[in-house]
Amino acid sequence: MRRLNRKKTLNLMKELDAFPKVPESYVETSASGGTVSLIAFTTIAFLTIMEFTVYRDTWMKYEYEVDKDFTSKLRINIDITVAMRCQYVGADVLDLAETMVASADGLIYEPVIFDLSPQQKEWQRMLQLIQSRLQEEHSLQDVIFKSAFKSASTALPPREDNSLQSPDACRIHGHLYVNKVAGNFHITVGKAIPHPRGHAHLAALVSHESYNFSHRIDHLSFGELIPGIINPLDGTEKIASDHNQMFQYFITVVPTKLHTYKISAETHQFSVTERERVINHAAGSHGVSGIFMKYDISSLMVTVTEEHMPFWQFLVRLCGIIGGIFSTTGILHGFGRFVAEVIFCRFRLGSYRSTSVPLPDGHTSNHLPLITDNSAH
C-alpha cells in the first residue's frame, strides 16, 4: 500500500515537471546554433560582470524635512589669511539677536607671509580645479561624501621653504560657536569693542594707505569639521584693487545629516554668492572696507544616506539577465532559420525552372522532366 502511494506521488511529481527532458537522439545540433550559443554565453558573462559591479557600488539618497532644532549652537570653522598685519585687523560675529561673538572666543591671529610657497601654490591650484569641476558636475559631491575620512586632508600644507621674509599678513583660524540664526561674520580694520547699540572697531589709529583686504580663504565650513569634505569657498583668493574695498559673501547654510558606511556626522552644506565693490562716499558707494560673510540658516534639513542594492534584488536582476538572453537568442535564432529556409527554398525552385525538351515530331515540351533514380546518378 505504501509502495502504491509512493508510486502515485512520484507520478504526480512527474506530471508537474515544467522542464521536460528530451532524449538525446531527438536533439539536432547545428553550426548556427553553436554560434548563437557562444554569443549568448559571452553576453551573459559580460552582463553578469557589469551587474556585479553595479551591486558593489553605492549611491546617496537625499531626504528633506523641517529642521526643528533651534536651541543648539552653530559652529563656524574659519581659516582666512588677510594681507594686513594682525594688529590692524579684527574679526567677530554679530547675529540678528544682537549677540556679539568676539574672535577671542576661539580664533587665533597668526602672522604669516601672504605669498604662498611653490608647494602651497600647487595645492591651491588643485583645489581650485576641483571647485571648477564641482560646479560643472554636481554628482561629484556624492563621491566626496562617500570618500570622507578616507581622502587626504584639505587643509593648507605648511611651507616647505624657510623664507626669511618678515610676515606681511595675518592668518585668522579656529572656530566660533554662534546662535542658530542669521548673522554676519566680518573682518575689518581695528579690534572689535562692545558697544551699547551693537559693536564698533578701533580703526582711527590705522591709516587708509595701509588698508589691504586682499585675502585667501583656505577653509570655511559650518558644523562638525569633516576631513575630506570640500566646501564652496575653499581655495578662494581675492586681490583688492583699491585700499577702500569691500568683499561680501552671501551664504545660505543648509543643515545636513550625513550617514555613510564610513561615518555618521551632522554637518552643514552651503551655497554662496559673491560681490565686491570700492567704497567711495562721494560716488554714493557707502559702507565699510573689509570682508563680510552674511550667512542665513535654511529651515530645511537634508539627510544624506548611503544605500546599497539588496542581495535579493541582485539575484532577481541576474536571473532576468540570464533568462532574457536565452529567450531572446532562441527567438532570433528561430527567426533567422525561418528566413534562411525561405530564401534557400526559393533558390532551389529557381534552379528547376521550366526547360524546353525537343520531341520526335519537331514540337517542344515545356514541362519539367521527371527526375528518376537513374538520372540522379
Short mmCIF file of C-alpha atoms in Angstrom, two decimals:
data_model
loop_
_atom_site.label_atom_id
_atom_site.label_comp_id
_atom_site.label_asym_id
_atom_site.label_seq_id
_atom_site.Cartn_x
_atom_site.Cartn_y
_atom_site.Cartn_z
CA MET A 1 0.00 0.00 0.00
CA ARG A 2 2.80 2.37 0.91
CA ARG A 3 4.63 1.45 -2.27
CA LEU A 4 1.48 2.25 -4.30
CA ASN A 5 1.15 5.65 -2.63
CA ARG A 6 4.79 6.41 -3.29
CA LYS A 7 4.32 5.47 -6.94
CA LYS A 8 1.28 7.76 -7.25
CA THR A 9 3.18 10.59 -5.61
CA LEU A 10 6.11 10.08 -7.97
CA ASN A 11 3.83 10.08 -11.00
CA LEU A 12 2.16 13.26 -9.76
CA MET A 13 5.54 14.96 -9.37
CA LYS A 14 6.49 13.88 -12.88
CA GLU A 15 3.29 15.44 -14.23
CA LEU A 16 4.19 18.72 -12.50
CA ASP A 17 7.61 18.78 -14.16
CA ALA A 18 7.85 22.11 -16.05
CA PHE A 19 11.19 21.11 -17.57
CA PRO A 20 10.52 18.02 -19.71
CA LYS A 21 13.59 16.08 -20.74
CA VAL A 22 14.13 15.42 -24.45
CA PRO A 23 16.07 12.28 -25.39
CA GLU A 24 19.47 12.99 -26.86
CA SER A 25 18.54 11.07 -30.02
CA TYR A 26 15.90 13.72 -30.74
CA VAL A 27 18.27 16.63 -30.34
CA GLU A 28 19.78 18.07 -33.51
CA THR A 29 22.84 20.32 -33.30
CA SER A 30 23.95 22.82 -35.92
CA ALA A 31 26.80 25.26 -36.53
CA SER A 32 24.41 28.22 -36.42
CA GLY A 33 23.01 27.07 -33.08
CA GLY A 34 26.53 26.71 -31.68
CA THR A 35 27.43 30.20 -32.85
CA VAL A 36 24.32 31.70 -31.27
CA SER A 37 25.00 29.77 -28.06
CA LEU A 38 28.57 31.11 -27.93
CA ILE A 39 27.31 34.68 -28.42
CA ALA A 40 24.66 34.16 -25.72
CA PHE A 41 27.17 32.80 -23.17
CA THR A 42 29.59 35.65 -23.89
CA THR A 43 26.83 38.24 -23.46
CA ILE A 44 25.66 36.60 -20.22
CA ALA A 45 29.20 36.63 -18.82
CA PHE A 46 29.72 40.29 -19.74
CA LEU A 47 26.40 41.46 -18.32
CA THR A 48 26.91 39.39 -15.17
CA ILE A 49 30.23 41.14 -14.53
CA MET A 50 28.62 44.55 -15.14
CA GLU A 51 25.72 43.70 -12.84
CA PHE A 52 28.12 42.62 -10.10
CA THR A 53 29.92 45.95 -10.46
CA VAL A 54 26.60 47.76 -10.01
CA TYR A 55 25.83 45.58 -6.99
CA ARG A 56 29.12 46.53 -5.33
CA ASP A 57 28.53 50.24 -5.93
CA THR A 58 26.51 52.52 -3.62
CA TRP A 59 24.52 55.70 -4.13
CA MET A 60 23.43 58.63 -1.99
CA LYS A 61 19.77 59.12 -1.06
CA TYR A 62 18.57 62.64 -0.20
CA GLU A 63 15.64 63.24 2.15
CA TYR A 64 14.28 66.62 3.21
CA GLU A 65 12.49 67.64 6.39
CA VAL A 66 11.91 70.72 8.52
CA ASP A 67 14.75 71.50 10.93
CA LYS A 68 13.19 71.69 14.40
CA ASP A 69 16.44 72.24 16.30
CA PHE A 70 16.58 75.94 17.26
CA THR A 71 18.40 75.78 20.57
CA SER A 72 21.73 74.28 19.58
CA LYS A 73 24.78 76.31 18.67
CA LEU A 74 26.23 76.55 15.19
CA ARG A 75 29.96 76.00 14.79
CA ILE A 76 31.85 78.08 12.21
CA ASN A 77 35.26 76.76 11.14
CA ILE A 78 37.49 79.55 9.77
CA ASP A 79 40.90 79.69 8.13
CA ILE A 80 41.38 83.03 6.33
CA THR A 81 44.57 84.92 5.53
CA VAL A 82 44.35 88.72 5.11
CA ALA A 83 47.15 90.79 3.58
CA MET A 84 47.39 93.08 6.62
CA ARG A 85 49.27 92.86 9.89
CA CYS A 86 47.44 91.23 12.77
CA GLN A 87 47.40 94.38 14.92
CA TYR A 88 45.44 96.19 12.19
CA VAL A 89 42.52 93.77 11.74
CA GLY A 90 39.77 92.32 13.90
CA ALA A 91 37.18 89.60 13.36
CA ASP A 92 33.89 88.95 15.10
CA VAL A 93 30.30 87.80 14.56
CA LEU A 94 27.10 89.76 15.07
CA ASP A 95 23.79 87.92 14.64
CA LEU A 96 20.19 89.10 14.31
CA ALA A 97 19.66 88.69 18.03
CA GLU A 98 22.26 91.46 18.53
CA THR A 99 24.57 88.91 20.11
CA MET A 100 28.24 89.60 19.53
CA VAL A 101 30.79 86.78 19.47
CA ALA A 102 34.34 88.12 19.70
CA SER A 103 37.21 86.46 17.89
CA ALA A 104 38.97 85.92 21.21
CA ASP A 105 36.48 83.13 21.95
CA GLY A 106 38.12 80.70 19.56
CA LEU A 107 40.14 82.39 16.77
CA ILE A 108 43.92 82.61 16.56
CA TYR A 109 45.76 85.52 14.89
CA GLU A 110 48.98 84.21 13.36
CA PRO A 111 51.48 86.46 11.47
CA VAL A 112 52.35 84.80 8.14
CA ILE A 113 53.61 85.58 4.65
CA PHE A 114 50.77 86.19 2.22
CA ASP A 115 52.53 84.78 -0.86
CA LEU A 116 52.40 81.01 -0.98
CA SER A 117 55.34 78.67 -1.41
CA PRO A 118 55.56 76.54 -4.62
CA GLN A 119 54.06 73.51 -2.89
CA GLN A 120 51.23 75.59 -1.41
CA LYS A 121 50.52 77.17 -4.82
CA GLU A 122 50.22 73.69 -6.33
CA TRP A 123 47.80 72.73 -3.54
CA GLN A 124 45.71 75.85 -4.20
CA ARG A 125 45.70 75.23 -7.95
CA MET A 126 44.45 71.67 -7.49
CA LEU A 127 41.77 72.82 -5.04
CA GLN A 128 40.53 75.46 -7.48
CA LEU A 129 40.46 72.86 -10.25
CA ILE A 130 38.31 70.58 -8.08
CA GLN A 131 36.00 73.52 -7.31
CA SER A 132 35.52 74.23 -11.02
CA ARG A 133 34.72 70.56 -11.68
CA LEU A 134 32.22 70.51 -8.81
CA GLN A 135 30.38 73.47 -10.32
CA GLU A 136 30.09 71.65 -13.64
CA GLU A 137 29.46 68.11 -12.36
CA HIS A 138 27.24 68.27 -9.27
CA SER A 139 27.17 64.48 -8.96
CA LEU A 140 30.84 64.58 -7.88
CA GLN A 141 29.60 65.75 -4.48
CA ASP A 142 28.31 62.22 -3.85
CA VAL A 143 31.83 60.87 -4.44
CA ILE A 144 33.21 63.35 -1.91
CA PHE A 145 30.58 62.32 0.65
CA LYS A 146 31.45 58.64 0.23
CA SER A 147 35.19 59.26 0.40
CA ALA A 148 35.08 61.45 3.54
CA PHE A 149 37.68 60.49 6.15
CA LYS A 150 39.43 58.36 3.52
CA SER A 151 40.87 61.14 1.36
CA ALA A 152 43.76 63.40 2.26
CA SER A 153 43.22 66.46 4.41
CA THR A 154 42.09 69.57 2.55
CA ALA A 155 43.98 71.91 4.91
CA LEU A 156 46.73 74.15 3.53
CA PRO A 157 50.07 72.32 3.85
CA PRO A 158 52.86 74.04 5.81
CA ARG A 159 55.55 75.95 3.98
CA GLU A 160 58.37 73.79 2.75
CA ASP A 161 60.79 76.71 2.28
CA ASN A 162 62.48 78.60 5.12
CA SER A 163 61.74 82.11 3.90
CA LEU A 164 63.50 84.95 5.76
CA GLN A 165 60.84 87.43 4.66
CA SER A 166 59.09 89.18 7.52
CA PRO A 167 55.38 88.41 7.94
CA ASP A 168 53.17 90.80 5.99
CA ALA A 169 49.77 89.12 6.52
CA CYS A 170 47.57 87.69 9.25
CA ARG A 171 46.14 84.20 9.29
CA ILE A 172 42.89 84.05 11.26
CA HIS A 173 41.97 80.45 12.00
CA GLY A 174 39.97 78.48 14.54
CA HIS A 175 36.26 78.08 15.24
CA LEU A 176 33.39 80.02 16.81
CA TYR A 177 30.07 78.92 18.29
CA VAL A 178 27.17 81.19 17.37
CA ASN A 179 23.39 81.16 17.71
CA LYS A 180 21.48 79.24 15.06
CA VAL A 181 20.12 82.42 13.46
CA ALA A 182 21.24 84.62 10.61
CA GLY A 183 24.38 86.57 11.31
CA ASN A 184 27.37 88.41 9.90
CA PHE A 185 30.97 87.29 10.31
CA HIS A 186 33.29 90.08 9.25
CA ILE A 187 36.94 91.04 9.23
CA THR A 188 37.64 94.76 9.15
CA VAL A 189 40.13 97.35 10.35
CA GLY A 190 40.71 97.57 14.11
CA LYS A 191 39.88 95.32 17.01
CA ALA A 192 36.24 94.92 17.97
CA ILE A 193 34.94 96.55 21.16
CA PRO A 194 31.49 96.12 22.77
CA HIS A 195 29.01 98.94 22.29
CA PRO A 196 25.53 99.54 23.79
CA ARG A 197 23.99 99.73 20.32
CA GLY A 198 25.95 96.89 18.81
CA HIS A 199 29.69 96.94 18.43
CA ALA A 200 32.48 99.03 16.94
CA HIS A 201 36.05 98.68 15.70
CA LEU A 202 39.04 100.80 16.69
CA ALA A 203 40.07 101.91 13.20
CA ALA A 204 41.05 105.51 13.89
CA LEU A 205 44.71 104.69 14.53
CA VAL A 206 45.17 102.87 11.20
CA SER A 207 45.95 104.94 8.08
CA HIS A 208 43.96 104.32 4.90
CA GLU A 209 47.17 103.70 2.96
CA SER A 210 47.75 100.51 4.93
CA TYR A 211 44.31 99.09 4.08
CA ASN A 212 44.66 95.94 2.01
CA PHE A 213 41.88 93.38 2.20
CA SER A 214 43.34 91.02 -0.33
CA HIS A 215 42.59 87.65 1.20
CA ARG A 216 42.68 83.92 0.75
CA ILE A 217 40.05 81.56 2.16
CA ASP A 218 41.81 78.28 2.84
CA HIS A 219 38.81 76.83 4.65
CA LEU A 220 35.32 77.88 5.68
CA SER A 221 32.69 75.44 6.89
CA PHE A 222 29.75 75.16 9.26
CA GLY A 223 29.08 72.39 11.74
CA GLU A 224 31.24 69.41 12.54
CA LEU A 225 34.64 69.50 10.87
CA ILE A 226 34.93 66.53 8.48
CA PRO A 227 38.27 65.89 6.75
CA GLY A 228 37.95 65.24 3.04
CA ILE A 229 34.86 67.44 2.51
CA ILE A 230 35.49 70.34 0.10
CA ASN A 231 33.40 73.44 0.73
CA PRO A 232 32.43 76.06 -1.89
CA LEU A 233 34.84 78.77 -0.68
CA ASP A 234 37.89 76.59 -0.02
CA GLY A 235 40.84 77.82 -2.08
CA THR A 236 39.27 81.19 -2.92
CA GLU A 237 41.70 84.08 -3.39
CA LYS A 238 40.76 87.74 -3.92
CA ILE A 239 43.15 90.60 -4.67
CA ALA A 240 41.99 94.10 -3.75
CA SER A 241 42.34 96.73 -6.47
CA ASP A 242 41.84 99.64 -4.03
CA HIS A 243 42.59 100.38 -0.38
CA ASN A 244 38.92 101.00 0.46
CA GLN A 245 37.37 97.84 -0.91
CA MET A 246 34.56 95.70 0.44
CA PHE A 247 34.22 91.97 -0.21
CA GLN A 248 30.82 90.45 0.51
CA TYR A 249 29.80 86.79 0.64
CA PHE A 250 26.09 85.95 0.97
CA ILE A 251 25.85 82.41 2.32
CA THR A 252 22.83 80.12 2.71
CA VAL A 253 23.55 77.32 5.18
CA VAL A 254 21.63 74.03 4.97
CA PRO A 255 21.82 71.65 7.98
CA THR A 256 22.88 68.22 6.76
CA LYS A 257 22.97 64.81 8.41
CA LEU A 258 25.47 62.54 6.69
CA HIS A 259 25.17 58.76 7.10
CA THR A 260 27.59 56.64 5.10
CA TYR A 261 29.25 53.26 5.64
CA LYS A 262 32.32 55.14 6.87
CA ILE A 263 30.97 57.97 9.02
CA SER A 264 27.85 59.38 10.63
CA ALA A 265 28.05 63.11 11.27
CA GLU A 266 25.99 66.30 11.45
CA THR A 267 27.45 68.93 9.19
CA HIS A 268 26.20 71.79 7.02
CA GLN A 269 26.28 72.45 3.30
CA PHE A 270 26.09 75.97 1.96
CA SER A 271 25.80 77.95 -1.25
CA VAL A 272 27.39 81.35 -1.71
CA THR A 273 27.02 84.49 -3.83
CA GLU A 274 29.96 86.91 -4.08
CA ARG A 275 30.12 90.65 -4.52
CA GLU A 276 32.91 93.21 -4.27
CA ARG A 277 32.97 96.98 -4.66
CA VAL A 278 35.13 100.00 -3.87
CA ILE A 279 33.94 102.27 -1.04
CA ASN A 280 33.57 105.82 -2.38
CA HIS A 281 31.22 108.03 -0.39
CA ALA A 282 31.43 110.82 -2.98
CA ALA A 283 30.13 108.47 -5.67
CA GLY A 284 27.37 107.08 -3.44
CA SER A 285 29.09 103.78 -2.66
CA HIS A 286 28.81 103.68 1.13
CA GLY A 287 29.95 101.06 3.56
CA VAL A 288 32.99 99.86 5.48
CA SER A 289 36.11 98.34 3.97
CA GLY A 290 36.60 94.72 4.91
CA ILE A 291 35.47 91.14 4.37
CA PHE A 292 31.83 90.44 5.23
CA MET A 293 30.23 87.00 5.27
CA LYS A 294 26.50 87.24 5.79
CA TYR A 295 25.01 83.82 6.47
CA ASP A 296 21.42 82.66 6.80
CA ILE A 297 20.19 79.30 8.13
CA SER A 298 17.78 77.32 5.97
CA SER A 299 14.63 75.99 7.64
CA LEU A 300 15.02 72.67 5.82
CA MET A 301 17.34 69.88 6.84
CA VAL A 302 18.83 67.38 4.40
CA THR A 303 19.56 63.78 5.36
CA VAL A 304 22.10 62.14 3.05
CA THR A 305 22.21 58.34 3.37
CA GLU A 306 24.45 55.93 1.50
CA GLU A 307 22.44 52.98 0.19
CA HIS A 308 23.35 49.61 -1.31
CA MET A 309 21.47 47.22 -3.59
CA PRO A 310 19.95 44.29 -1.59
CA PHE A 311 21.28 40.84 -2.37
CA TRP A 312 17.83 39.50 -3.31
CA GLN A 313 17.43 42.28 -5.86
CA PHE A 314 20.81 41.40 -7.33
CA LEU A 315 19.69 37.76 -7.73
CA VAL A 316 16.40 38.79 -9.38
CA ARG A 317 18.20 41.05 -11.85
CA LEU A 318 20.76 38.33 -12.56
CA CYS A 319 18.04 35.74 -13.25
CA GLY A 320 16.30 38.23 -15.51
CA ILE A 321 19.51 38.76 -17.49
CA ILE A 322 20.20 35.04 -17.96
CA GLY A 323 16.61 34.06 -18.80
CA GLY A 324 16.06 37.08 -21.03
CA ILE A 325 19.20 36.45 -23.09
CA PHE A 326 18.36 32.75 -23.56
CA SER A 327 14.80 33.56 -24.66
CA THR A 328 15.83 36.41 -26.94
CA THR A 329 18.63 34.49 -28.64
CA GLY A 330 16.32 31.50 -29.10
CA ILE A 331 13.68 33.65 -30.80
CA LEU A 332 16.25 35.38 -33.01
CA HIS A 333 17.83 32.06 -33.96
CA GLY A 334 14.45 30.55 -34.88
CA PHE A 335 13.52 33.62 -36.91
CA GLY A 336 16.88 33.54 -38.67
CA ARG A 337 16.47 29.88 -39.59
CA PHE A 338 12.97 30.57 -40.93
CA VAL A 339 14.22 33.41 -43.14
CA ALA A 340 17.13 31.29 -44.36
CA GLU A 341 14.85 28.37 -45.24
CA VAL A 342 12.51 30.68 -47.20
CA ILE A 343 15.40 32.15 -49.17
CA PHE A 344 17.02 28.77 -49.90
CA CYS A 345 13.64 27.27 -50.87
CA ARG A 346 13.11 29.96 -53.50
CA PHE A 347 16.65 29.47 -54.74
CA ARG A 348 16.08 25.75 -55.20
CA LEU A 349 12.79 26.32 -57.02
CA GLY A 350 14.54 28.75 -59.34
CA SER A 351 17.16 26.13 -60.24
CA TYR A 352 14.38 23.83 -61.53
CA ARG A 353 12.58 26.43 -63.63
CA SER A 354 10.91 25.21 -66.92
CA THR A 355 13.16 23.99 -69.80
CA SER A 356 12.37 23.13 -73.49
CA VAL A 357 12.56 19.43 -74.38
CA PRO A 358 12.57 18.53 -78.16
CA LEU A 359 10.06 15.88 -79.30
CA PRO A 360 10.43 13.49 -82.25
CA ASP A 361 7.70 15.22 -84.29
CA GLY A 362 9.52 18.60 -84.12
CA HIS A 363 7.49 20.06 -81.25
CA THR A 364 8.86 21.12 -77.93
CA SER A 365 7.66 20.39 -74.45
CA ASN A 366 7.90 22.99 -71.70
CA HIS A 367 7.10 20.52 -68.96
CA LEU A 368 9.70 19.79 -66.33
CA PRO A 369 11.50 16.49 -66.88
CA LEU A 370 10.88 13.76 -64.40
CA ILE A 371 13.70 13.06 -62.01
CA THR A 372 14.32 9.39 -61.62
CA ASP A 373 16.80 7.47 -59.62
CA ASN A 374 18.87 6.77 -62.76
CA SER A 375 19.03 10.46 -63.68
CA ALA A 376 20.02 11.37 -60.17
CA HIS A 377 23.08 9.16 -60.56
#
